[in-house]
Short mmCIF file of C-alpha atoms and ligand atoms in Angstrom, two decimals:
data_model
loop_
_atom_site.label_atom_id
_atom_site.label_comp_id
_atom_site.label_asym_id
_atom_site.label_seq_id
_atom_site.Cartn_x
_atom_site.Cartn_y
_atom_site.Cartn_z
CA MET A 206 0.00 0.00 0.00
CA ARG A 207 1.39 3.41 -0.96
CA ARG A 208 1.54 5.83 1.90
CA PRO A 209 1.67 9.60 1.83
CA SER A 210 4.07 11.34 4.18
CA ALA A 211 2.16 11.76 7.42
CA ARG A 212 4.60 13.33 9.84
CA LEU A 213 3.01 15.76 12.26
CA SER A 214 4.49 18.67 14.06
CA ARG A 215 6.90 18.08 16.92
CA GLY A 216 5.30 17.55 20.26
CA SER A 217 2.93 14.78 19.25
CA LEU A 218 3.37 11.27 20.54
CA GLY A 219 5.80 9.13 18.57
CA ASP A 220 8.36 6.80 19.95
CA GLN A 221 7.72 7.48 23.59
CA GLU A 222 4.10 6.66 24.02
CA PRO A 223 2.67 5.70 27.39
CA GLY A 224 0.83 2.47 27.89
CA GLN A 225 3.65 0.06 28.66
CA ASP A 226 3.24 -0.44 32.39
CA TYR A 227 0.03 -2.37 32.97
CA ARG A 228 1.41 -5.79 33.83
CA GLY A 229 -0.24 -7.41 36.80
CA ARG A 230 -2.37 -4.45 37.74
CA PHE A 231 -6.12 -4.39 37.78
CA ALA A 232 -6.93 -0.75 37.97
CA ASN A 233 -4.71 2.12 37.04
CA GLU A 234 -5.94 4.97 39.17
CA LYS A 235 -3.30 7.42 38.00
CA ASP A 236 -4.71 10.84 37.38
CA PHE A 237 -3.37 12.70 34.45
CA ALA A 238 -2.58 16.37 34.72
CA LEU A 239 -3.56 18.36 31.67
CA LYS A 240 -3.00 22.02 31.09
CA PRO A 241 -5.45 24.15 33.07
CA ALA A 242 -7.46 25.07 29.98
CA LEU A 243 -8.66 21.47 29.74
CA CYS A 244 -9.52 21.25 33.42
CA VAL A 245 -9.14 17.83 34.98
CA ALA A 246 -11.79 16.59 37.38
CA PRO A 247 -11.58 13.61 39.74
CA GLN A 248 -14.95 12.49 38.32
CA THR A 249 -16.00 12.51 34.69
CA GLN A 250 -16.75 16.05 33.66
CA CYS A 251 -19.21 16.87 30.92
CA TYR A 252 -18.25 19.73 28.68
CA SER A 253 -20.90 21.70 26.94
CA ALA A 254 -19.58 22.58 23.51
CA ASN A 255 -18.71 26.21 23.83
CA GLU A 256 -17.58 27.59 20.50
CA HIS A 257 -14.91 29.71 22.18
CA MET A 258 -13.35 26.77 24.00
CA LEU A 259 -13.50 23.85 21.61
CA VAL A 260 -10.78 21.26 22.09
CA THR A 261 -10.66 18.79 19.23
CA VAL A 262 -9.37 15.25 19.61
CA GLN A 263 -6.32 16.13 17.54
CA GLN A 264 -5.51 19.17 19.69
CA HIS A 265 -6.02 17.09 22.79
CA ILE A 266 -3.62 14.36 21.71
CA LEU A 267 -1.02 16.91 20.68
CA GLN A 268 -1.37 18.75 23.97
CA GLN A 269 -1.01 15.54 25.98
CA GLN A 270 2.10 14.60 24.09
CA GLU A 271 3.61 18.07 24.25
CA ASP A 272 3.43 17.87 28.03
CA GLN A 273 4.67 14.32 28.36
CA PHE A 274 6.79 13.46 25.33
CA PRO A 275 8.32 16.60 23.86
CA ALA A 276 10.70 14.59 21.66
CA ALA A 277 8.00 12.46 20.08
CA ARG A 278 7.80 12.27 16.29
CA GLY A 279 4.08 12.32 15.65
CA ASN A 280 3.56 8.83 14.27
CA PHE A 281 1.21 7.77 16.99
CA SER A 282 -1.02 10.83 16.88
CA SER A 283 -1.15 10.41 13.12
CA LEU A 284 -2.55 6.89 13.65
CA LEU A 285 -5.25 8.19 15.93
CA SER A 286 -6.17 10.87 13.47
CA GLY A 287 -6.46 8.15 10.79
CA MET A 288 -8.94 6.36 13.06
CA THR A 289 -10.99 9.50 13.65
CA LEU A 290 -11.13 10.17 9.90
CA ALA A 291 -12.30 6.61 9.18
CA THR A 292 -14.98 6.79 11.86
CA LYS A 293 -16.24 10.11 10.49
CA MET A 294 -16.60 8.45 7.10
CA ILE A 295 -18.42 5.50 8.69
CA GLN A 296 -20.77 7.71 10.66
CA ALA A 297 -21.61 9.70 7.52
CA LYS A 298 -22.70 6.45 5.82
CA ILE A 299 -24.63 5.29 8.87
CA ARG A 300 -26.52 8.58 9.06
CA ARG A 301 -27.66 7.97 5.46
CA ALA A 302 -28.84 4.41 6.14
CA GLY A 303 -32.29 4.07 4.60
CA LEU A 304 -31.61 6.87 2.10
CA ALA A 305 -28.78 5.25 0.18
CA ASP A 306 -28.46 1.59 -0.78
CA ILE A 307 -26.28 0.61 2.15
CA LEU A 308 -28.55 -1.49 4.35
CA GLY A 309 -28.73 -5.26 4.27
CA SER A 310 -26.41 -8.12 3.57
CA ALA A 311 -23.40 -7.91 1.31
CA GLY A 312 -24.01 -11.55 0.38
CA ALA A 313 -20.83 -12.95 1.93
CA THR A 314 -19.74 -14.29 5.31
CA ASN A 315 -16.71 -13.15 7.28
CA VAL A 316 -14.06 -15.25 8.99
CA GLN A 317 -16.40 -15.73 11.97
CA GLY A 318 -18.99 -17.31 9.66
CA GLU A 319 -21.29 -14.31 10.18
CA ALA A 320 -23.22 -12.68 7.34
CA GLN A 321 -21.40 -9.52 6.26
CA GLN A 322 -23.55 -6.42 6.01
CA LYS A 323 -22.85 -3.82 3.33
CA LEU A 324 -21.88 -1.41 6.07
CA ASP A 325 -19.44 -3.98 7.55
CA VAL A 326 -17.67 -4.03 4.22
CA TYR A 327 -17.65 -0.24 3.87
CA ALA A 328 -16.46 0.31 7.45
CA ASN A 329 -13.63 -2.17 6.99
CA GLN A 330 -12.49 -0.48 3.80
CA ALA A 331 -12.66 2.95 5.44
CA VAL A 332 -10.37 1.90 8.30
CA LEU A 333 -7.96 0.01 6.05
CA HIS A 334 -7.76 3.03 3.75
CA CYS A 335 -7.40 5.73 6.40
CA VAL A 336 -5.07 3.93 8.80
CA GLY A 337 -3.17 1.73 6.34
CA ALA A 338 -1.73 4.79 4.62
CA ARG A 339 -0.26 6.24 7.82
CA GLU A 340 3.43 6.16 8.42
CA SER A 341 4.68 3.61 10.98
CA VAL A 342 1.87 1.06 10.53
CA ALA A 343 3.31 -2.44 10.35
CA LEU A 344 0.19 -4.60 10.39
CA LEU A 345 -3.58 -4.29 10.34
CA VAL A 346 -5.85 -6.92 11.84
CA SER A 347 -9.59 -6.68 11.22
CA GLU A 348 -12.52 -8.76 12.32
CA GLU A 349 -13.47 -8.89 8.66
CA ASN A 350 -10.16 -10.31 7.38
CA GLU A 351 -8.97 -13.81 8.11
CA GLU A 352 -5.27 -12.95 8.02
CA PRO A 353 -3.35 -9.90 9.24
CA ILE A 354 -2.58 -7.40 6.47
CA THR A 355 1.11 -6.55 6.33
CA ILE A 356 1.79 -2.91 5.51
CA ASP A 357 5.44 -2.32 6.39
CA GLN A 358 8.01 -4.95 7.36
CA SER A 359 10.83 -2.46 7.80
CA PRO A 360 11.89 -1.25 11.28
CA GLU A 361 9.85 1.88 10.52
CA GLY A 362 6.70 -0.22 10.81
CA LYS A 363 6.25 0.12 14.55
CA TYR A 364 2.56 -0.19 15.22
CA ILE A 365 -0.12 -2.83 14.83
CA ILE A 366 -3.75 -1.74 14.62
CA VAL A 367 -6.35 -4.33 15.57
CA PHE A 368 -9.97 -3.39 15.00
CA ASP A 369 -13.60 -4.33 14.70
CA PRO A 370 -14.80 -1.90 12.02
CA LEU A 371 -18.50 -2.22 12.81
CA ASP A 372 -19.45 -3.84 16.08
CA GLY A 373 -23.07 -4.85 16.66
CA SER A 374 -23.75 -4.98 12.95
CA SER A 375 -26.85 -7.14 13.35
CA ASN A 376 -28.41 -3.92 14.72
CA ILE A 377 -27.68 -1.72 11.69
CA ASP A 378 -30.87 -2.38 9.79
CA VAL A 379 -33.08 -1.47 12.76
CA ASN A 380 -31.48 1.88 13.59
CA VAL A 381 -29.89 0.77 16.86
CA SER A 382 -26.48 2.10 17.96
CA VAL A 383 -23.39 0.37 16.57
CA GLY A 384 -19.70 1.10 17.00
CA THR A 385 -16.08 0.77 15.91
CA ILE A 386 -13.46 -0.59 18.33
CA PHE A 387 -9.67 -0.43 17.96
CA SER A 388 -6.50 -1.31 19.79
CA ILE A 389 -2.94 -0.17 19.03
CA LEU A 390 0.02 -2.41 19.84
CA ARG A 391 3.71 -1.85 19.33
CA ARG A 392 5.31 -4.42 17.00
CA PRO A 393 8.06 -6.25 18.89
CA ASP A 394 11.49 -5.86 17.25
CA ASP A 395 12.16 -8.43 14.53
CA VAL A 396 8.76 -10.09 14.93
CA HIS A 397 6.36 -10.00 11.99
CA GLY A 398 3.05 -11.49 10.95
CA GLU A 399 0.53 -13.10 13.28
CA SER A 400 3.02 -13.76 16.08
CA ALA A 401 3.64 -10.01 16.38
CA VAL A 402 -0.04 -9.52 17.10
CA LEU A 403 -0.43 -12.19 19.77
CA GLN A 404 0.31 -9.92 22.74
CA GLU A 405 -1.41 -9.63 26.10
CA GLY A 406 -3.76 -6.68 26.48
CA TRP A 407 -1.58 -4.98 29.08
CA LYS A 408 0.85 -4.24 26.25
CA GLN A 409 -1.66 -2.07 24.40
CA VAL A 410 -0.35 1.40 23.64
CA ALA A 411 -3.80 2.85 23.13
CA ALA A 412 -7.37 1.74 22.62
CA GLY A 413 -10.66 3.35 21.78
CA TYR A 414 -14.09 3.11 20.28
CA VAL A 415 -16.67 5.17 18.54
CA VAL A 416 -20.34 4.75 19.32
CA TYR A 417 -22.69 5.82 16.53
CA GLY A 418 -25.70 6.65 18.67
CA SER A 419 -27.95 9.65 19.12
CA SER A 420 -24.65 11.48 18.70
CA THR A 421 -21.30 10.12 17.54
CA ILE A 422 -18.82 9.79 20.41
CA PHE A 423 -15.12 8.88 20.25
CA VAL A 424 -13.60 7.53 23.49
CA TYR A 425 -9.92 6.68 23.84
CA THR A 426 -7.13 6.01 26.26
CA ALA A 427 -3.39 6.08 25.74
CA GLY A 428 -2.79 4.92 29.30
CA GLN A 429 -3.20 8.35 30.88
CA GLY A 430 -6.92 8.41 31.58
CA VAL A 431 -9.98 8.13 29.39
CA PHE A 432 -11.29 10.98 27.26
CA GLY A 433 -14.51 11.29 25.27
CA PHE A 434 -15.20 13.53 22.27
CA THR A 435 -18.52 14.25 20.59
CA LEU A 436 -18.69 14.82 16.85
CA GLU A 437 -19.74 18.41 16.27
CA PRO A 438 -21.60 18.08 12.97
CA GLU A 439 -21.36 21.78 12.12
CA ILE A 440 -17.58 21.71 11.98
CA GLY A 441 -16.98 18.00 11.37
CA ALA A 442 -14.62 17.60 14.33
CA PHE A 443 -14.65 15.48 17.48
CA VAL A 444 -14.77 17.93 20.38
CA LEU A 445 -13.80 17.16 23.97
CA SER A 446 -16.98 16.50 25.91
CA PHE A 447 -15.94 14.06 28.69
CA ALA A 448 -12.63 14.73 30.42
CA ASN A 449 -10.87 12.15 32.56
CA MET A 450 -13.78 9.73 32.52
CA LYS A 451 -14.37 7.65 35.65
CA MET A 452 -16.71 4.70 35.81
CA PRO A 453 -18.93 4.72 38.93
CA MET A 454 -17.76 2.11 41.44
CA ARG A 455 -21.19 0.47 41.29
CA GLY A 456 -24.31 0.68 39.18
CA ASN A 457 -27.82 -0.67 39.41
CA THR A 458 -28.12 -2.59 36.14
CA TYR A 459 -26.58 -5.63 34.49
CA SER A 460 -26.33 -6.23 30.78
CA THR A 461 -26.40 -9.73 29.31
CA ASN A 462 -28.37 -11.83 26.84
CA GLU A 463 -30.53 -13.58 29.41
CA ALA A 464 -32.13 -15.79 26.75
CA TYR A 465 -29.00 -17.96 27.02
CA SER A 466 -28.87 -17.99 30.82
CA ASP A 467 -29.94 -21.63 31.11
CA THR A 468 -26.64 -22.53 29.46
CA PHE A 469 -24.43 -20.14 31.47
CA PRO A 470 -22.02 -21.78 33.95
CA ASP A 471 -23.44 -21.97 37.49
CA SER A 472 -21.28 -19.16 38.87
CA TYR A 473 -22.65 -16.69 36.30
CA ARG A 474 -26.23 -17.74 37.09
CA THR A 475 -25.59 -17.41 40.83
CA TYR A 476 -24.18 -13.93 40.26
CA LEU A 477 -27.21 -12.86 38.18
CA ASN A 478 -29.59 -14.22 40.84
CA ASN A 479 -27.62 -12.33 43.45
CA MET A 480 -28.01 -9.06 41.53
CA ARG A 481 -31.72 -9.64 40.94
CA SER A 482 -32.25 -10.27 44.64
CA ARG A 483 -30.59 -6.90 45.30
CA GLY A 484 -33.02 -5.11 42.97
CA TYR A 485 -30.81 -4.62 39.93
CA GLY A 486 -32.45 -3.86 36.60
CA SER A 487 -31.50 -5.22 33.20
CA ARG A 488 -30.37 -3.25 30.10
CA TYR A 489 -29.20 -5.10 27.00
CA ILE A 490 -28.84 -3.41 23.64
CA GLY A 491 -26.92 -6.24 21.98
CA SER A 492 -24.28 -3.85 20.61
CA LEU A 493 -21.20 -4.26 22.77
CA VAL A 494 -19.95 -0.71 22.30
CA ALA A 495 -23.31 0.80 23.16
CA ASP A 496 -23.78 -1.45 26.20
CA PHE A 497 -20.25 -0.67 27.37
CA HIS A 498 -20.63 3.08 26.83
CA ARG A 499 -23.69 3.15 29.09
CA ILE A 500 -21.77 1.28 31.79
CA LEU A 501 -18.78 3.60 31.47
CA LEU A 502 -21.05 6.56 32.16
CA LYS A 503 -23.55 5.09 34.60
CA GLY A 504 -21.88 2.05 36.13
CA GLY A 505 -23.05 -1.56 36.22
CA VAL A 506 -21.74 -4.69 34.57
CA PHE A 507 -21.77 -6.35 31.14
CA LEU A 508 -21.49 -10.14 30.87
CA TYR A 509 -21.02 -12.38 27.85
CA PRO A 510 -20.43 -15.76 29.53
CA PRO A 511 -19.57 -19.10 27.93
CA THR A 512 -22.79 -20.56 26.49
CA LYS A 513 -23.77 -23.86 24.93
CA LYS A 514 -23.50 -22.23 21.49
CA ASN A 515 -20.24 -20.41 22.28
CA PRO A 516 -18.44 -22.45 24.97
CA HIS A 517 -15.44 -20.09 24.87
CA GLY A 518 -17.58 -16.95 24.83
CA LYS A 519 -18.63 -15.03 21.74
CA LEU A 520 -16.61 -11.84 21.90
CA ARG A 521 -13.15 -11.48 20.42
CA LEU A 522 -10.21 -11.00 22.74
CA LEU A 523 -7.98 -8.79 20.61
CA TYR A 524 -10.40 -6.30 19.11
CA GLU A 525 -13.37 -6.33 21.48
CA ALA A 526 -12.44 -7.44 25.01
CA ASN A 527 -8.89 -6.05 25.27
CA PRO A 528 -9.54 -2.49 24.09
CA LEU A 529 -12.65 -2.17 26.27
CA ALA A 530 -10.78 -3.71 29.22
CA PHE A 531 -8.00 -1.12 28.83
CA ILE A 532 -10.56 1.69 28.82
CA ALA A 533 -12.47 0.16 31.75
CA GLU A 534 -9.34 -0.14 33.89
CA GLN A 535 -8.20 3.35 33.01
CA ALA A 536 -11.61 4.60 34.13
CA GLY A 537 -11.38 2.67 37.43
CA GLY A 538 -13.37 -0.40 36.36
CA GLN A 539 -12.31 -3.99 35.76
CA ALA A 540 -12.61 -6.75 33.16
CA VAL A 541 -12.24 -10.50 33.64
CA ALA A 542 -12.82 -13.82 31.90
CA GLY A 543 -13.92 -16.08 34.74
CA SER A 544 -11.17 -15.61 37.28
CA GLN A 545 -8.55 -14.22 34.91
CA ARG A 546 -7.93 -10.57 34.18
CA ILE A 547 -8.73 -9.99 30.49
CA MET A 548 -5.52 -8.03 29.84
CA ASP A 549 -3.37 -10.90 31.18
CA ILE A 550 -4.62 -13.47 28.67
CA LYS A 551 -1.93 -14.54 26.23
CA PRO A 552 -3.72 -14.89 22.88
CA SER A 553 -3.11 -17.95 20.74
CA SER A 554 -4.88 -16.76 17.59
CA ILE A 555 -5.93 -13.39 16.23
CA HIS A 556 -9.67 -14.10 16.18
CA GLN A 557 -9.71 -15.84 19.57
CA ARG A 558 -12.93 -15.56 21.55
CA THR A 559 -13.26 -15.02 25.27
CA PRO A 560 -15.93 -14.83 27.94
CA LEU A 561 -16.19 -11.27 29.26
CA VAL A 562 -17.35 -9.68 32.49
CA ILE A 563 -16.64 -5.94 32.42
CA GLY A 564 -17.80 -2.91 34.31
CA SER A 565 -17.75 -1.16 37.65
CA ARG A 566 -15.01 -2.24 39.98
CA GLU A 567 -17.25 -3.39 42.82
CA GLU A 568 -19.54 -5.33 40.47
CA VAL A 569 -16.67 -7.25 38.90
CA ILE A 570 -15.20 -7.94 42.35
CA ASP A 571 -18.58 -9.40 43.42
CA PHE A 572 -18.59 -11.62 40.33
CA HIS A 573 -15.01 -12.67 40.92
CA ARG A 574 -15.79 -13.64 44.51
CA ILE A 575 -18.77 -15.79 43.50
CA HIS A 576 -16.88 -17.33 40.60
CA SER A 577 -13.83 -18.18 42.72
CA ALA A 578 -15.98 -19.73 45.45
CA ALA A 579 -17.72 -21.88 42.82
CA SER A 580 -14.38 -22.97 41.37
CA VAL A 581 -13.09 -23.98 44.81
CA GLY A 582 -16.30 -25.91 45.56
CA ALA A 583 -16.28 -27.70 42.20
P1 FDP B 805 -23.12 -8.57 16.56
O1 FDP B 805 -23.21 -10.06 16.58
O2 FDP B 805 -24.41 -7.89 16.20
O3 FDP B 805 -21.97 -8.03 15.74
O4 FDP B 805 -19.55 -9.28 18.88
C1 FDP B 805 -20.61 -8.94 18.17
C2 FDP B 805 -21.87 -8.60 18.92
O5 FDP B 805 -22.84 -8.10 18.07
C3 FDP B 805 -21.68 -7.60 20.06
O6 FDP B 805 -21.65 -6.27 19.63
C4 FDP B 805 -22.85 -7.87 20.96
O7 FDP B 805 -22.62 -7.50 22.30
C5 FDP B 805 -23.01 -9.35 20.81
O8 FDP B 805 -22.40 -9.74 19.58
C6 FDP B 805 -24.46 -9.76 20.78
O9 FDP B 805 -24.54 -11.15 20.79
P2 FDP B 805 -25.94 -11.89 21.07
O10 FDP B 805 -26.81 -11.59 19.87
O11 FDP B 805 -25.57 -13.32 21.15
O12 FDP B 805 -26.51 -11.36 22.32
#
């Protein structure tokens, strides 16, 4: 793939990105000090878009890096700006669903054996096009492609982008929120191809998602807190709207496909019964990004347990569970698969599935306690 020169101004994140120190830790509670103009709060702060004080995602990344990594070369921020461009293209298509011929099946199945929607195909092409052309990309891994796509095997190819271009795509045709999820890994020296991608989640350099809902929101972490940006349609830019996001320690809802609960392992059923007996409500959209976004803002827990149909869980470790786990932990929450921290799982294949329990810290601790007791008793 031919790439245009994409170097950004000095001060953006390049070789010295954060995100390398998550081994063995559940929650990273580090607060990140931004310049006063951005105003950090101990709790998530909502910004009303004030035209005199707009902070775009690009400005925000540059400002973070200027403070922390003054010698950085800009490759990393260029990657993130490739992602934001792709997601703006995707959201523009989604907003025209029903007007243009973009709803329905594309007539093929993807590597997961799932029917590909036309928008799945478009979203995949948009990310491949926008991110693949950026300098420093070594490999791209998409839910929609069986094999990793090699972009640059030279030492300049430093980063691996792993993504689900359109998550929750079975909801597209019925006007329910969908999303894009991505994770950025550093390519280990002299390692190429699939084995370069098979890294534990704690090695992620950055992760994020976009939820195409009543508004379009971009949420990301580079290991220094979680920040949310709302697409301002008038100017076509993602504008800072949630600074230093923190997930509430508890919520009052759980989110799972209860239709499968008869086939959940006992510990998951015990945990659900426990929450019901404490008066919890249920909220399940069936679009992971949308369900997670609600939990990030309001607290609670999302579960996709092993089921009879999917004994290893349904969700994908590398481009669904890991990026959301990184964001959850950075916001003070947790993410586990049974008794194991999601970000400690060593992947054995790029499309590996995993069970997932993710959400507020206290909720996941409750689950972990019940699950561990069941394992000891078994
Ligand atoms: P979808 O199949 O519509 O793409 O991983 C994909 C996903 O949606 C998640 O977004 C969602 O949380 C989950 O699957 C829904 O699965 P169920 O239909 O089995 O509940």
